[in-house]
mmCIF file of C-alpha atoms in Angstrom:
data_model
loop_
_atom_site.group_PDB
_atom_site.id
_atom_site.type_symbol
_atom_site.label_atom_id
_atom_site.label_comp_id
_atom_site.label_asym_id
_atom_site.label_seq_id
_atom_site.Cartn_x
_atom_site.Cartn_y
_atom_site.Cartn_z
ATOM 1 C CA UNK A 27 111.472 -20.569 -51.252
ATOM 2 C CA UNK A 28 109.073 -23.335 -50.178
ATOM 3 C CA UNK A 29 109.014 -22.062 -46.589
ATOM 4 C CA UNK A 30 108.029 -18.562 -47.725
ATOM 5 C CA UNK A 31 105.165 -19.947 -49.824
ATOM 6 C CA UNK A 32 103.932 -22.073 -46.897
ATOM 7 C CA UNK A 33 103.814 -18.993 -44.670
ATOM 8 C CA UNK A 34 101.391 -17.300 -47.076
ATOM 9 C CA UNK A 35 98.848 -20.116 -46.720
ATOM 10 C CA UNK A 36 95.880 -19.398 -44.451
ATOM 11 C CA UNK A 37 94.051 -22.347 -42.909
ATOM 12 C CA UNK A 38 90.368 -22.508 -43.853
ATOM 13 C CA UNK A 39 88.049 -23.906 -41.178
ATOM 14 C CA UNK A 40 85.934 -26.859 -42.277
ATOM 15 C CA UNK A 41 82.390 -26.861 -40.849
ATOM 16 C CA UNK A 42 81.476 -29.718 -38.548
ATOM 17 C CA UNK A 43 79.321 -32.398 -40.190
ATOM 18 C CA UNK A 44 76.241 -31.531 -38.137
ATOM 19 C CA UNK A 45 76.459 -27.862 -39.126
ATOM 20 C CA UNK A 46 76.242 -28.576 -42.853
ATOM 21 C CA UNK A 47 72.680 -27.924 -44.057
ATOM 22 C CA UNK A 48 70.922 -30.965 -45.441
ATOM 23 C CA UNK A 49 68.340 -31.042 -48.187
ATOM 24 C CA UNK A 50 64.832 -31.971 -47.128
ATOM 25 C CA UNK A 51 63.270 -34.852 -48.980
ATOM 26 C CA UNK A 52 60.689 -33.955 -51.599
ATOM 27 C CA UNK A 53 57.149 -33.982 -50.227
ATOM 28 C CA UNK A 54 55.279 -37.193 -50.890
ATOM 29 C CA UNK A 55 52.646 -37.139 -53.611
ATOM 30 C CA UNK A 56 49.085 -36.951 -52.278
ATOM 31 C CA UNK A 57 47.331 -40.280 -51.859
ATOM 32 C CA UNK A 58 44.255 -41.253 -53.866
ATOM 33 C CA UNK A 59 42.087 -40.637 -50.785
ATOM 34 C CA UNK A 60 43.591 -37.164 -50.310
ATOM 35 C CA UNK A 61 42.988 -36.295 -53.959
ATOM 36 C CA UNK A 62 39.423 -37.584 -53.797
ATOM 37 C CA UNK A 63 38.793 -35.398 -50.732
ATOM 38 C CA UNK A 64 40.349 -32.401 -52.479
ATOM 39 C CA UNK A 65 38.197 -33.019 -55.572
ATOM 40 C CA UNK A 66 35.004 -33.361 -53.544
ATOM 41 C CA UNK A 67 35.758 -30.221 -51.520
ATOM 42 C CA UNK A 68 36.348 -28.166 -54.660
ATOM 43 C CA UNK A 69 34.014 -29.672 -57.220
ATOM 44 C CA UNK A 70 31.662 -31.982 -55.302
ATOM 45 C CA UNK A 71 28.599 -29.800 -55.742
ATOM 46 C CA UNK A 72 28.947 -30.136 -59.523
ATOM 47 C CA UNK A 73 30.633 -33.480 -60.175
ATOM 48 C CA UNK A 74 30.939 -36.842 -58.468
ATOM 49 C CA UNK A 75 34.343 -38.524 -58.101
ATOM 50 C CA UNK A 76 33.202 -41.895 -59.473
ATOM 51 C CA UNK A 77 31.066 -40.516 -62.334
ATOM 52 C CA UNK A 78 32.086 -41.183 -65.916
ATOM 53 C CA UNK A 79 31.514 -37.488 -66.791
ATOM 54 C CA UNK A 80 32.626 -34.362 -64.954
ATOM 55 C CA UNK A 81 30.685 -31.349 -66.252
ATOM 56 C CA UNK A 82 32.566 -28.341 -64.908
ATOM 57 C CA UNK A 83 31.565 -25.929 -67.683
ATOM 58 C CA UNK A 84 31.084 -22.325 -66.598
ATOM 59 C CA UNK A 85 32.086 -22.828 -62.950
ATOM 60 C CA UNK A 86 34.643 -19.961 -62.881
ATOM 61 C CA UNK A 87 37.526 -22.400 -62.591
ATOM 62 C CA UNK A 88 41.066 -21.044 -62.795
ATOM 63 C CA UNK A 89 44.554 -22.500 -63.289
ATOM 64 C CA UNK A 90 44.729 -23.750 -59.688
ATOM 65 C CA UNK A 91 41.437 -25.601 -60.150
ATOM 66 C CA UNK A 92 42.714 -27.087 -63.414
ATOM 67 C CA UNK A 93 45.849 -28.285 -61.608
ATOM 68 C CA UNK A 94 43.647 -30.100 -59.083
ATOM 69 C CA UNK A 95 41.709 -31.715 -61.949
ATOM 70 C CA UNK A 96 45.054 -32.782 -63.411
ATOM 71 C CA UNK A 97 46.243 -34.267 -60.125
ATOM 72 C CA UNK A 98 42.997 -36.181 -59.813
ATOM 73 C CA UNK A 99 43.430 -37.644 -63.288
ATOM 74 C CA UNK A 100 46.505 -39.471 -61.978
ATOM 75 C CA UNK A 101 44.391 -41.663 -59.706
ATOM 76 C CA UNK A 102 40.816 -41.542 -61.029
ATOM 77 C CA UNK A 103 39.944 -44.392 -63.377
ATOM 78 C CA UNK A 104 36.194 -43.682 -63.622
ATOM 79 C CA UNK A 105 35.981 -40.427 -65.539
ATOM 80 C CA UNK A 106 35.934 -40.722 -69.310
ATOM 81 C CA UNK A 107 34.665 -37.244 -70.278
ATOM 82 C CA UNK A 108 35.455 -33.832 -68.777
ATOM 83 C CA UNK A 109 33.863 -30.542 -69.764
ATOM 84 C CA UNK A 110 35.910 -27.541 -68.617
ATOM 85 C CA UNK A 111 34.644 -24.946 -71.105
ATOM 86 C CA UNK A 112 33.720 -21.340 -70.359
ATOM 87 C CA UNK A 113 36.045 -20.978 -67.382
ATOM 88 C CA UNK A 114 39.141 -18.923 -66.649
ATOM 89 C CA UNK A 115 41.737 -21.624 -67.301
ATOM 90 C CA UNK A 116 44.931 -20.398 -68.929
ATOM 91 C CA UNK A 117 48.036 -22.012 -70.373
ATOM 92 C CA UNK A 118 49.406 -23.103 -66.972
ATOM 93 C CA UNK A 119 46.208 -24.955 -66.080
ATOM 94 C CA UNK A 120 45.952 -26.558 -69.513
ATOM 95 C CA UNK A 121 49.596 -27.691 -69.333
ATOM 96 C CA UNK A 122 49.036 -29.194 -65.877
ATOM 97 C CA UNK A 123 46.135 -31.243 -67.220
ATOM 98 C CA UNK A 124 48.079 -32.237 -70.349
ATOM 99 C CA UNK A 125 50.968 -33.547 -68.232
ATOM 100 C CA UNK A 126 48.616 -35.754 -66.237
ATOM 101 C CA UNK A 127 46.989 -37.115 -69.382
ATOM 102 C CA UNK A 128 50.260 -38.963 -69.962
ATOM 103 C CA UNK A 129 49.365 -41.057 -66.900
ATOM 104 C CA UNK A 130 45.572 -41.391 -67.190
ATOM 105 C CA UNK A 131 44.421 -44.139 -69.542
ATOM 106 C CA UNK A 132 40.624 -43.925 -69.167
ATOM 107 C CA UNK A 133 39.822 -40.355 -70.232
ATOM 108 C CA UNK A 134 38.593 -40.279 -73.836
ATOM 109 C CA UNK A 135 37.299 -36.691 -74.191
ATOM 110 C CA UNK A 136 38.119 -33.335 -72.633
ATOM 111 C CA UNK A 137 36.807 -29.917 -73.623
ATOM 112 C CA UNK A 138 38.656 -26.725 -72.710
ATOM 113 C CA UNK A 139 36.796 -24.453 -75.119
ATOM 114 C CA UNK A 140 36.190 -20.801 -74.279
ATOM 115 C CA UNK A 141 38.958 -20.358 -71.724
ATOM 116 C CA UNK A 142 41.864 -17.901 -71.639
#
């Protein structure tokens, strides 16, 4: 009976080690210099990186812009007040900023009034 059962078994090929796909490492977080450059490219005509206030009211900012502001809050220790009112920032942008506020210890006031 054991021989009959063994005959029903079909060998399954095992892929060679180098043919097994590997996971790529997660991309590295942007450096402070990269974030500063990103901030200045996007918002530099309205706000300065080292200022204690960023007034970005009414600049037609969206969720992607808010995410950049959030990223910058991780490394900027100068800004204490941010005005982001009267823009087009929705829940995703506000959440991105809120997550980064867990890291930033210098911001004391942020306004997101009159957004989506």
